[in-house]
Coordinates of C-alpha atoms (C1' of nucleotides) in Angstrom, one line a residue:
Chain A
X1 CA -93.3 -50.6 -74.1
X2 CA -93.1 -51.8 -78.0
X3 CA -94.5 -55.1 -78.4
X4 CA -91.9 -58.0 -78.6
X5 CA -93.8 -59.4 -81.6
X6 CA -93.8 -56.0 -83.6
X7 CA -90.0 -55.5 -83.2
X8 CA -89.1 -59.1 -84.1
X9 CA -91.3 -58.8 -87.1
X10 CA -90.0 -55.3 -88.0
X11 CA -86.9 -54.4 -86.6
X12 CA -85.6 -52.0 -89.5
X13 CA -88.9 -49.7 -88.8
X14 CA -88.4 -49.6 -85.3
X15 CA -84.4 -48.3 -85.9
X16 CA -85.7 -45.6 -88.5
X17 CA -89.0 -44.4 -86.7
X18 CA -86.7 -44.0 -83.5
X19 CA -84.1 -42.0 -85.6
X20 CA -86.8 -38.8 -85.5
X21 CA -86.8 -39.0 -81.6
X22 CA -83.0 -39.0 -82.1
X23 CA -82.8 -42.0 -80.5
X24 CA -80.1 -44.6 -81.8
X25 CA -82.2 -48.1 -81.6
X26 CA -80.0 -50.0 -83.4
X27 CA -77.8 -52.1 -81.4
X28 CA -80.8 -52.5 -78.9
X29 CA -83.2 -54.2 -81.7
X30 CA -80.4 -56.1 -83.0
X31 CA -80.3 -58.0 -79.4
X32 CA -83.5 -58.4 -78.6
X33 CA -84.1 -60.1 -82.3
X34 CA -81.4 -62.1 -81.9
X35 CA -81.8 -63.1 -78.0
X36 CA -85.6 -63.6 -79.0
X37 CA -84.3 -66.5 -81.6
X38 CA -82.7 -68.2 -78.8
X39 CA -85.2 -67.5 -76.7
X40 CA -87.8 -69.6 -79.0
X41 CA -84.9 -72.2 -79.7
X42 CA -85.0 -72.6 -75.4
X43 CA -88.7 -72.9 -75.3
X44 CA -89.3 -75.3 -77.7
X45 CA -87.0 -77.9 -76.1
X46 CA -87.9 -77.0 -73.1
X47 CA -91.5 -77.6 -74.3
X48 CA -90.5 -81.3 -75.6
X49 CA -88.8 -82.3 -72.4
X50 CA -91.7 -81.2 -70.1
X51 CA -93.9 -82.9 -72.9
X52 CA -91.8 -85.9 -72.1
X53 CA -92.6 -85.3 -68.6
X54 CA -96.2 -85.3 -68.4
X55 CA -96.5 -88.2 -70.4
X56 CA -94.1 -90.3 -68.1
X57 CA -95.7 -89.0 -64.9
X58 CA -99.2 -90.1 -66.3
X59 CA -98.0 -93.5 -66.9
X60 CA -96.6 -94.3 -63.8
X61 CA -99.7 -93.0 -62.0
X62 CA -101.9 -95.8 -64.5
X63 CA -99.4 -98.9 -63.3
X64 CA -99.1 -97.4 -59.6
X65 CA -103.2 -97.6 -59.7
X66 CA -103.2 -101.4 -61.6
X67 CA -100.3 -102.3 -58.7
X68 CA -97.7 -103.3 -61.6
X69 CA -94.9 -101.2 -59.2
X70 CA -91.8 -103.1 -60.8
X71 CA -92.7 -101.3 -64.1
X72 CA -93.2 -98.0 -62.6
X73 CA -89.8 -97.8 -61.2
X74 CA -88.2 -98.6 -64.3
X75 CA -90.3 -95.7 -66.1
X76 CA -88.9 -93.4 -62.8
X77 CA -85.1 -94.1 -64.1
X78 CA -86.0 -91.7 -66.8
X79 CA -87.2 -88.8 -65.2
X80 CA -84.1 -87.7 -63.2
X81 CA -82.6 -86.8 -66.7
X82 CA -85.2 -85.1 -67.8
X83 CA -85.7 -83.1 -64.7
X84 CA -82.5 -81.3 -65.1
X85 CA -82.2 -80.4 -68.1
X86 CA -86.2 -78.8 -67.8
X87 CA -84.4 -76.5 -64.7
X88 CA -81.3 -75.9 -66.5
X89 CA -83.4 -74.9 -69.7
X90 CA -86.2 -72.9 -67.4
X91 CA -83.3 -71.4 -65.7
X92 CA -82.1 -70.3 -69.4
X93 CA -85.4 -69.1 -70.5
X94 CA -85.8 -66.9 -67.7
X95 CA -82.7 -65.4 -67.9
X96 CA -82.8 -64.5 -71.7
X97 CA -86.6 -63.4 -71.2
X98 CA -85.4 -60.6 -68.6
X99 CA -82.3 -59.4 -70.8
X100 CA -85.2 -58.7 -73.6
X101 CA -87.7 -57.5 -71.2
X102 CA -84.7 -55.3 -70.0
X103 CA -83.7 -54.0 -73.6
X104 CA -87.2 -53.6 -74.3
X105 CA -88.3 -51.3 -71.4
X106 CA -85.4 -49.3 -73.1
X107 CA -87.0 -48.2 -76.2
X108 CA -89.4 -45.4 -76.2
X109 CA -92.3 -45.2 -77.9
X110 CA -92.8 -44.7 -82.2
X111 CA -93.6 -41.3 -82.8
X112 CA -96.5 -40.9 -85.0
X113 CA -96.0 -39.9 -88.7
X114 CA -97.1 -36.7 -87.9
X115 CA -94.3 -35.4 -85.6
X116 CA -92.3 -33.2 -87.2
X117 CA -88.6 -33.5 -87.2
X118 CA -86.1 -31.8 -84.6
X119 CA -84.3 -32.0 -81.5
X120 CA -85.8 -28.9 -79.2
X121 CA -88.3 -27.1 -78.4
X122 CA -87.8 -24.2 -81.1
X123 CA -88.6 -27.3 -83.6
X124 CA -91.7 -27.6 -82.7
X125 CA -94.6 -26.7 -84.8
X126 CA -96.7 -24.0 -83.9
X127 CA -100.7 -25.4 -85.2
X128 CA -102.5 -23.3 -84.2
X129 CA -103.1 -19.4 -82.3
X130 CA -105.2 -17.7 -80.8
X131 CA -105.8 -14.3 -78.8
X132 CA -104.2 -11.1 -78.7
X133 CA -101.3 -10.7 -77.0
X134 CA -102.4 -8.3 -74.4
X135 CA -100.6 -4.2 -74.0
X136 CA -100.4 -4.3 -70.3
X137 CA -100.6 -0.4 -68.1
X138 CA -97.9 0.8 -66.9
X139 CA -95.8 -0.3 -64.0
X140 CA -97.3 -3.5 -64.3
X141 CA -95.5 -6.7 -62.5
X142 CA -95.4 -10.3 -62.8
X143 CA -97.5 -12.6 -60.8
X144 CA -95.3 -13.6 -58.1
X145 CA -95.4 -9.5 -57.2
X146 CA -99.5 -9.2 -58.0
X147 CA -99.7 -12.7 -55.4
X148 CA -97.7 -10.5 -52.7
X149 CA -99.5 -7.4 -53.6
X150 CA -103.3 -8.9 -53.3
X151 CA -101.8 -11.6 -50.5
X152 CA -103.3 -14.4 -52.2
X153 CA -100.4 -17.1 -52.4
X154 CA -97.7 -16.7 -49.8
X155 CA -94.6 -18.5 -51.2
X156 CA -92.2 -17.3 -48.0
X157 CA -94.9 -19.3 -45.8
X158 CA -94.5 -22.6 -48.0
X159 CA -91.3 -21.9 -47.7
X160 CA -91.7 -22.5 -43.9
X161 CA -94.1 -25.3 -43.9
X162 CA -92.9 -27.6 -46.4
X163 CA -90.1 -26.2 -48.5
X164 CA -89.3 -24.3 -52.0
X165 CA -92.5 -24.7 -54.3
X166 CA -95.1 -25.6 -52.2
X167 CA -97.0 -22.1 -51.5
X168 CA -100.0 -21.4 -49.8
X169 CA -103.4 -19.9 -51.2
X170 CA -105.0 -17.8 -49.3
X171 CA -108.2 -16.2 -49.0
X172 CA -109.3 -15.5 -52.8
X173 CA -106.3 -17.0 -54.6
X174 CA -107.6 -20.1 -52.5
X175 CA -111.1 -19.4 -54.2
X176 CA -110.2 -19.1 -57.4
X177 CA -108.0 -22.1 -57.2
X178 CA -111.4 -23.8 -56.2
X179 CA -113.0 -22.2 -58.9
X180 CA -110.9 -23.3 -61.4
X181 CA -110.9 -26.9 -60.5
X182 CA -114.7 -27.1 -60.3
X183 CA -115.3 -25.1 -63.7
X184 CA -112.3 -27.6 -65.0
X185 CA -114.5 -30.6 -64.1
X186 CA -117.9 -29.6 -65.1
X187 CA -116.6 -28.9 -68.5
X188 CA -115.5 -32.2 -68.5
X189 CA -118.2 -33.9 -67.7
X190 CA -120.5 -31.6 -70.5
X191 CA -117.8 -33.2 -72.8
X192 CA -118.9 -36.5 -71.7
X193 CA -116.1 -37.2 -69.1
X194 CA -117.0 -39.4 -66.1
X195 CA -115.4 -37.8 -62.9
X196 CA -113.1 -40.1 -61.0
X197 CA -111.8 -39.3 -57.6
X198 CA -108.3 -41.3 -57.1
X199 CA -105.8 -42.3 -54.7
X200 CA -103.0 -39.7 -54.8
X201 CA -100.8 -42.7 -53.9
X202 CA -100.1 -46.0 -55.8
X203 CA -97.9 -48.4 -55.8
X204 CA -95.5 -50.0 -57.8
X205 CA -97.1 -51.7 -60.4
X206 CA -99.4 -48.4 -60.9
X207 CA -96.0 -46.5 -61.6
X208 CA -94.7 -49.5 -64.2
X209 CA -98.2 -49.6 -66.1
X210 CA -98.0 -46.0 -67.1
X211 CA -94.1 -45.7 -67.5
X212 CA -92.7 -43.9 -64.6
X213 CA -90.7 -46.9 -63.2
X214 CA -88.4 -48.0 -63.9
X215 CA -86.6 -45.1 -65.3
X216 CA -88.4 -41.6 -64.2
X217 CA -88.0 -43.4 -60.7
X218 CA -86.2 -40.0 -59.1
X219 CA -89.1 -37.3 -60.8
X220 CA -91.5 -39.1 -58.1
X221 CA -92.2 -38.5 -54.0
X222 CA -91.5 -42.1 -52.9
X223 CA -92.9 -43.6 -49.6
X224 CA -90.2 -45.7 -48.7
X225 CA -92.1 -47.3 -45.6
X226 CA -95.1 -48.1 -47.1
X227 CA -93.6 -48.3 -50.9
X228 CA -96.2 -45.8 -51.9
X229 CA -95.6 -43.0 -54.7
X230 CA -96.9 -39.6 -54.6
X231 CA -98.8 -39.5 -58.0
X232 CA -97.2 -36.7 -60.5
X233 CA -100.4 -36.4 -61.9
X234 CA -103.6 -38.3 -62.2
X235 CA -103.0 -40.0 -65.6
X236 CA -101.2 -42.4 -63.2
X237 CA -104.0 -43.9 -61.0
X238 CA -107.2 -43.1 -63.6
X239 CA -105.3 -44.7 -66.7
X240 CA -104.0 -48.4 -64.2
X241 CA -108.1 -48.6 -63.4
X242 CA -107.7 -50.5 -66.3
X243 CA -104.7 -52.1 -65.7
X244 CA -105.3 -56.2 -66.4
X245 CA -108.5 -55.5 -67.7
X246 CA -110.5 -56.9 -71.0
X247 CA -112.5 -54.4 -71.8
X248 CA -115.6 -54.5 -73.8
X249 CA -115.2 -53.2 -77.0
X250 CA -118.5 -51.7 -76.8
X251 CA -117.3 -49.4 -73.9
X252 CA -114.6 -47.5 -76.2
X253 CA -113.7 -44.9 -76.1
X254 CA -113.7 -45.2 -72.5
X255 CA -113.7 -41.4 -71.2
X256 CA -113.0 -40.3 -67.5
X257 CA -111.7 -37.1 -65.8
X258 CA -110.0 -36.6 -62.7
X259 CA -109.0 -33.5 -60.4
X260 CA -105.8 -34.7 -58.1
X261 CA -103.4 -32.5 -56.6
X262 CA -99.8 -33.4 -58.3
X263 CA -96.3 -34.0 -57.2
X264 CA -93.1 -33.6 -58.5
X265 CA -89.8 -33.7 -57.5
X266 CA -88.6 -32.0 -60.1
X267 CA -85.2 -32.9 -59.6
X268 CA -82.4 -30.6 -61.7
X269 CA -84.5 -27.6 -62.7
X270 CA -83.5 -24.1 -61.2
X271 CA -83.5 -20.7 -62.3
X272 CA -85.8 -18.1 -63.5
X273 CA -88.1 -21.6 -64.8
X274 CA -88.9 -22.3 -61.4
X275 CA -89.8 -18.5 -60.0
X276 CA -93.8 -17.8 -58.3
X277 CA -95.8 -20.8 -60.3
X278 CA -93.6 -21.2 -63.0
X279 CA -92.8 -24.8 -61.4
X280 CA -94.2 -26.1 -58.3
X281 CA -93.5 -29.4 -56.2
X282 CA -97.3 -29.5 -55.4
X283 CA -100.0 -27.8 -57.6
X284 CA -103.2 -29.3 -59.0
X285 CA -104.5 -30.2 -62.3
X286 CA -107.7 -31.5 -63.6
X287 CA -106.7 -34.3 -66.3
X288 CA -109.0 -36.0 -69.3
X289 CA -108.2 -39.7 -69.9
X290 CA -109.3 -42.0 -72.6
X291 CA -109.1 -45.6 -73.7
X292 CA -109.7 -45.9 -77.3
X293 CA -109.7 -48.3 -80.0
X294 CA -106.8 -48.0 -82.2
X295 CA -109.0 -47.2 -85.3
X296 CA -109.9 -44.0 -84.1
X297 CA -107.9 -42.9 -81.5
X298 CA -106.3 -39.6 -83.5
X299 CA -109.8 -38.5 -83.9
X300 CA -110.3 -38.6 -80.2
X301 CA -106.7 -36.9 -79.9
X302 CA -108.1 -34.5 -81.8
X303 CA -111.5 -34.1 -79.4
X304 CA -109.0 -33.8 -76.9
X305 CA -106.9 -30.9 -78.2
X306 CA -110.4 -29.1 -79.5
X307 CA -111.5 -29.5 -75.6
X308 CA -108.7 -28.0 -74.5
X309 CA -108.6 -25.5 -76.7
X310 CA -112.4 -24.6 -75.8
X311 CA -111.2 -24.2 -72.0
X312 CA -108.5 -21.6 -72.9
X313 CA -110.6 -19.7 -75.1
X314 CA -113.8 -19.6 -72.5
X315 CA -110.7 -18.1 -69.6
X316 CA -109.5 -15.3 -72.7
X317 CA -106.2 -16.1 -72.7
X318 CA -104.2 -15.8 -75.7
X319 CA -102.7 -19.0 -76.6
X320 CA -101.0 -21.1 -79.1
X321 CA -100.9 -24.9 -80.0
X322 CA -97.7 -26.7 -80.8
X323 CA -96.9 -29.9 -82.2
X324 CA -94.0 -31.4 -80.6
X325 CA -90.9 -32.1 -82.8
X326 CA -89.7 -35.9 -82.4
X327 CA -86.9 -34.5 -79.5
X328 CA -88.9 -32.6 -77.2
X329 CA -91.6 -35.7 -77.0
X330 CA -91.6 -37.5 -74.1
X331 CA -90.6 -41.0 -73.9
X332 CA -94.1 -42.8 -73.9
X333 CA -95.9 -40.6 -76.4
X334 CA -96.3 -41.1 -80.1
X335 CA -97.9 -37.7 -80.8
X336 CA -98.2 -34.3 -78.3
X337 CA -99.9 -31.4 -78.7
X338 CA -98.6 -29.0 -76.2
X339 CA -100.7 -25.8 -75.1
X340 CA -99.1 -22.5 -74.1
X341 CA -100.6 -19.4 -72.7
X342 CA -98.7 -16.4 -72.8
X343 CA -97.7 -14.7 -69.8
X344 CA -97.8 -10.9 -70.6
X345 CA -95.8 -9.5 -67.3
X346 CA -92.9 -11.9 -68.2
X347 CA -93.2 -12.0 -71.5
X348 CA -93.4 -15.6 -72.1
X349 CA -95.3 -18.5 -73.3
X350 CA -96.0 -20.8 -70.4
X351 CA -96.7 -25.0 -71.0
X352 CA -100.2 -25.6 -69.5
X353 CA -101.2 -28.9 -71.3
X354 CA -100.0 -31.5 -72.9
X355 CA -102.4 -33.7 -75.3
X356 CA -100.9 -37.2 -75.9
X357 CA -101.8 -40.4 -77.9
X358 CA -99.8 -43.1 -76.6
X359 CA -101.3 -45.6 -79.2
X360 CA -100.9 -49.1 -77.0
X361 CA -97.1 -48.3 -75.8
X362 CA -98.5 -48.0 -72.5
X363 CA -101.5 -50.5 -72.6
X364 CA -98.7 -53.0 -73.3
X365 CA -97.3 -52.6 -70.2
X366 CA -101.0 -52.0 -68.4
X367 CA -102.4 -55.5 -70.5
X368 CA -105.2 -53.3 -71.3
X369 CA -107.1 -55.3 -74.1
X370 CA -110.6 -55.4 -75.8
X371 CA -111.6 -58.2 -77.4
X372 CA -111.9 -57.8 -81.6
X373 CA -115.5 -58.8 -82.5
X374 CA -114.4 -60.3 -86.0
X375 CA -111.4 -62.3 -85.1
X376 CA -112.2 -62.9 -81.5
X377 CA -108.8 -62.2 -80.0
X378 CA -107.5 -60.1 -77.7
X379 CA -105.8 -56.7 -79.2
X380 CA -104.1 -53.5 -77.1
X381 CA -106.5 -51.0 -76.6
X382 CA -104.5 -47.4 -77.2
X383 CA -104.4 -44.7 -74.1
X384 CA -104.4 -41.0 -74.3
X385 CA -104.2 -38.1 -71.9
X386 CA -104.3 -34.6 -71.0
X387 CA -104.3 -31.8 -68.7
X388 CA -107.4 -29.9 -68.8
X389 CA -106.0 -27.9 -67.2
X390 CA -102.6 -27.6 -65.1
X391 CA -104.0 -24.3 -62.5
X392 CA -100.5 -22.4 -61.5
X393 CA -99.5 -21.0 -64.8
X394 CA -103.1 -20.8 -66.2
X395 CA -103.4 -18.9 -62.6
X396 CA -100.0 -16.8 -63.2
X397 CA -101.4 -15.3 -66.9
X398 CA -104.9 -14.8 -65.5
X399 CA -102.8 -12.5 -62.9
X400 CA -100.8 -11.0 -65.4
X401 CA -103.0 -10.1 -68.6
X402 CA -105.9 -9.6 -66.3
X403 CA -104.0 -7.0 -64.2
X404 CA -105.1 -3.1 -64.2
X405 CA -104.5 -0.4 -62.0
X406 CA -108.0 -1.2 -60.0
X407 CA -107.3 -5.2 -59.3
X408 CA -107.2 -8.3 -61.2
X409 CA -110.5 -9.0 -63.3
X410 CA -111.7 -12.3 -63.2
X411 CA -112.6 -14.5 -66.5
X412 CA -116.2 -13.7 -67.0
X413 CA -116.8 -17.9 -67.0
X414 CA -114.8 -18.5 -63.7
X415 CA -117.2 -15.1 -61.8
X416 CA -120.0 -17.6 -60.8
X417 CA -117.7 -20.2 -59.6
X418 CA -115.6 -17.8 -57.5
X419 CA -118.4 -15.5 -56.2
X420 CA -116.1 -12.2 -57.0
X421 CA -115.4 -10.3 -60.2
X422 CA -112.0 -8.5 -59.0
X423 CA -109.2 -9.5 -57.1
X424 CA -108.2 -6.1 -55.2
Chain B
rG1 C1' -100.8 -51.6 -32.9
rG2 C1' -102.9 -56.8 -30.9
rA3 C1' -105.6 -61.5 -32.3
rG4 C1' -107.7 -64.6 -36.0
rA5 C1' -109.2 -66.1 -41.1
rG6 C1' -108.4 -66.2 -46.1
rA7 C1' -106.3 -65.5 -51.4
rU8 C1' -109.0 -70.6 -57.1
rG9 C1' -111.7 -68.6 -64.1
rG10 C1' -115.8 -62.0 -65.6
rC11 C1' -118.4 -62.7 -60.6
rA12 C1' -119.7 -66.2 -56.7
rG13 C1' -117.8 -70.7 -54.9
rA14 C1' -116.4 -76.4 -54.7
rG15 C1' -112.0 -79.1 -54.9
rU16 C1' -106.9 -81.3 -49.7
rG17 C1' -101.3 -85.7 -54.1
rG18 C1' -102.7 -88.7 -60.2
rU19 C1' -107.5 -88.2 -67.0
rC20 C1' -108.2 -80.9 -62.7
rG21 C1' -107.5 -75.9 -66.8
rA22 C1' -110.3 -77.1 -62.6
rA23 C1' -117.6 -79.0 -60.3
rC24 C1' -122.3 -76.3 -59.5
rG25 C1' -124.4 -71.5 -60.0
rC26 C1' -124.6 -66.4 -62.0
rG27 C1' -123.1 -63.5 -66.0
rG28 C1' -121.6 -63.5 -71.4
rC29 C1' -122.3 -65.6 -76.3
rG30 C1' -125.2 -68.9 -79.9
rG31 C1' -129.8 -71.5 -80.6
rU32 C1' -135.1 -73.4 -79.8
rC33 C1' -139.8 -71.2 -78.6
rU34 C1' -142.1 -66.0 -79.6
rU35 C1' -145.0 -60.9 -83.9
rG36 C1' -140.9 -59.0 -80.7
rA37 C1' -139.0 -59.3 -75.8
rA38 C1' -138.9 -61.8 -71.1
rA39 C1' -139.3 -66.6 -69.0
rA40 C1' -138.1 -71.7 -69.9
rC41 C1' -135.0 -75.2 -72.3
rC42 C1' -130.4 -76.8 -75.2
rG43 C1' -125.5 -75.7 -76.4
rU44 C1' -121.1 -72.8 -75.6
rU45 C1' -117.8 -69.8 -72.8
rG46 C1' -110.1 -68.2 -69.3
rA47 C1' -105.3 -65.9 -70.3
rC48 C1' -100.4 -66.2 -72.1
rC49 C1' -96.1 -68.4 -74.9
rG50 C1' -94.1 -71.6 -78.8
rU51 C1' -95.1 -74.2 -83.4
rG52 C1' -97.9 -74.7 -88.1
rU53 C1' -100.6 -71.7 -94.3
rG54 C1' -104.6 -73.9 -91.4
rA55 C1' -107.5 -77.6 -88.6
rG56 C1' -104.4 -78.5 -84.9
rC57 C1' -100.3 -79.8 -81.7
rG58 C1' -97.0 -78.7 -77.4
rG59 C1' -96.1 -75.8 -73.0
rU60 C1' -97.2 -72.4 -68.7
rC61 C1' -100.6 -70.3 -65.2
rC62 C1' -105.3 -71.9 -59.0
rG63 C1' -101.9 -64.3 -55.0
rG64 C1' -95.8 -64.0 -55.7
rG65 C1' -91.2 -66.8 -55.0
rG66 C1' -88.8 -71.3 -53.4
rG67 C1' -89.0 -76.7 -51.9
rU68 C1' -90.8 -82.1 -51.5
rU69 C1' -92.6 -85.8 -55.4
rC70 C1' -92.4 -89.8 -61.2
rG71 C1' -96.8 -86.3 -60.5
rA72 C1' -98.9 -80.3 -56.6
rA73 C1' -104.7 -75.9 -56.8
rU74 C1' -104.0 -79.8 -53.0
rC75 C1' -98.1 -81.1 -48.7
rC76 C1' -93.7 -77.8 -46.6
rC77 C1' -91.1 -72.9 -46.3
rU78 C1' -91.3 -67.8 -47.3
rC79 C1' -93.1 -63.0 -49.0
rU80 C1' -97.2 -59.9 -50.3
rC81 C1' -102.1 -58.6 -50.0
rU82 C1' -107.3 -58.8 -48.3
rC83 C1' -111.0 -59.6 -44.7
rU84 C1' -113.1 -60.1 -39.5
rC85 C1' -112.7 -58.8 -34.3
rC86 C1' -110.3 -55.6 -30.5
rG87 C1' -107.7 -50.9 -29.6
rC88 C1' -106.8 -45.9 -31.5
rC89 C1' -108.9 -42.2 -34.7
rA90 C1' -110.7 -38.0 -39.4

RNA sequence: GGAGAGAUGGCAGAGUGGUCGAACGCGGCGGUCUUGAAAACCGUUGACCGUGUGAGCGGUCCGGGGGUUCGAAUCCCUCUCUCUCCGCCA
């Protein structure tokens, strides 16, 4: 959420920033500047009248104490007047302030001056690569046919279970998953990540704080009974620790890590997109959170990326690094490096991390602060987050590239964690 | 699931209709003392909104919402949440 302050103050920047995430902010600012004038205009007489109030209500309790009763009645007359125009006016003033809050939950987030222009993904900028892009033998198949092949995930018994996209590991597609996570993690924490173990349910508030209520509402497994949502991934709970919190600027940048399984529901894909791990209801993810202070918070989106980077590199996959163009970002960033490894059997580049720095768009809704040390006042600390890393399509290249006609190797770095160097 | 208790500032915890935005304590910050630190002592210490160049001024907030009253942290209604005990249970 923009701050209320930084639109009124400049509403022409906001329309022309907006413009590169083709988004049309026009006749939104317009209101909320001008509803935001009458807003103030409310508040101030409000302000007088309950003003009027106190003062009135002080003086009667002085005569009531001295006795003088007669007088205290007559200064009563007055207050009936008062009282209704302070409801009629509080009864304004709430409604205007929820029009704005409404047009302002609307508005997504500035994209950084770094984001390049465009609408879809083939304007995005490709930063960096890395790796060869593997020859694979003969006769060689795409994951979902190596899973059958070895029987480590069984998709048809998900299928049975729970539904579409929610398969089952087995035996050493179980342990590598559990290898994955665990090498995930300790990288993390050499990186100087503090491992967090969350809820992978929250409620309401949780959702609003990071920005997937109101409006990505249908993306997420709601528990009607209880009014508990299914996290889609663990930015959710790890980032609202800090929800209503002043933290001390001497903490930042405040760094944690979380494994969570994730779940989405993924509403209105289909398709070839959502074949073997492509897309998944259910898979898990190891994610890197940090609060930062706004002076250097690229530099730690940049730590980010490079850590990232560092955990592709250490599993040999060939990958590249894109900046996304001002269309394909999502609502709440204002700069996203996405991470793709290419999938050799199907002959693709898969999405298996996205680095963002949401500067304070989502500590304004969280109230996440830090007090400055020269000025002494509160100011929004910014947020950022990444997957480090999303396992099914990190898992489907490792099956693909790493495929020969003897098994599947296993990354060198992930041998101790899973205890076996071929899947065969 | 049954019964009861409670929700107050960073924490802990008073306050049951009128100078209460709120005592005391802890913590934090500043100072005295000290070579330095600790201890001790003194002082200070909530958030948000509006207004003003500023000092300031005005307003709101004692879990959320509503009500009674000239006046509510305090009384009434309602919702939510937390804790304790019993039951069930990984």
């Amino acid at each position: 959420m923009l701050n209320l302050k930084f639109i009124q103050e400049n509403p022409e920047l906001v329309i022309a920033k907006l413009k590169k995430k083709n988004f049309d902010a026009s006749a939104i600012v317009l209101q909320i500047t001008s509803l935001s004038v009458k807003k103030n205009e409310i508040q101030a007489s409000a302000d007088n009248f309950k003003a009027e109030m106190n003062k009135i209500s002080k003086e009667v309790g002085l005569l009531m104490r001295e006795g003088k009763k007669e007088e205290a009645n007559a200064a009563k007359k007055r207050t009936s007047e008062l009282k209704d125009s302070i409801k009629q006016l509080d009864e304004d003033f709430a409604q205007i302030d929820k029009e704005v809050f409404n047009l302002q939950v609307l508005l997504p987030n500035l994209p950084s001056d770094l984001v390049p222009e465009g609408r879809t993904p083939e304007d995005n900028m490709v930063v960096r690569s890395f790796g060869e892009i593997p020859v694979l033998p003969e006769n060689s198949i795409p994951h979902w046919e190596l899973a059958k092949k070895y029987d480590i995930i069984d998709f048809e018994l998900g299928v049975k279970i729970t539904g579409a996209g929610f398969p089952v590991y087995k035996g050493k597609g179980a342990r590598i998953q559990r290898a994955l996570i665990s090498f995930f993690l300790d990288e993390a924490r050499d990186s100087g990540y503090l491992e967090i173990q969350p809820p992978l349910m929250v409620n309401e508030d949780s959702g609003f704080g990071t920005g997937q209520l109101p409006d990505k509402e249908g993306q997420m497994y709601h528990a009607t009974e209880d009014n508990l949502y299914l996290i889609p991934t663990a930015e959710v709970p790890v980032t609202n620790l800090y929800r209503d919190v002043i933290v001390d600027v001497k903490d930042l940048p405040i760094k944690n890590t979380a494994y969570s399984a994730c779940f989405r529901r993924e509403a209105g894909s289909y398709g070839k997109d959502v074949r073997g791990l492509n897309r998944l209801h259910q898979f898990d993810k190891v994610e890197i959170v940090q609060i930062a202070h706004p002076d250097n918070s690229y530099e730690l989106l940049d730590e980010m990326v490079a850590h990232v980077a560092g955990l592709v590199e250490k599993l040999e996959l060939p990958y590249r690094i894109l900046r996304l163009c001002g269309g394909d970002m999502s609502f709440t960033s204002a700069l996203t490096y996405d991470f793709e490894v290419f999938s050799a059997a199907q002959e693709k580049w898969l999405e298996v991390s996205s680095v963002s720095n949401f500067e304070s768009f989502q500590a304004n809704r969280l109230k996440l602060r830090f007090r400055d040390e020269a000025t002494k006042k509160t100011v929004l600390a910014h947020t950022l987050n990444g997957s480090a890393l999303a396992l099914p399509r990190i898992l489907a290249s490792i099956l693909e590239n790493n495929q020969t006609p003897e098994g599947i190797r296993v990354p060198k770095v992930l041998v101790p964690y899973c205890g076996f160097e071929m899947i065969d």
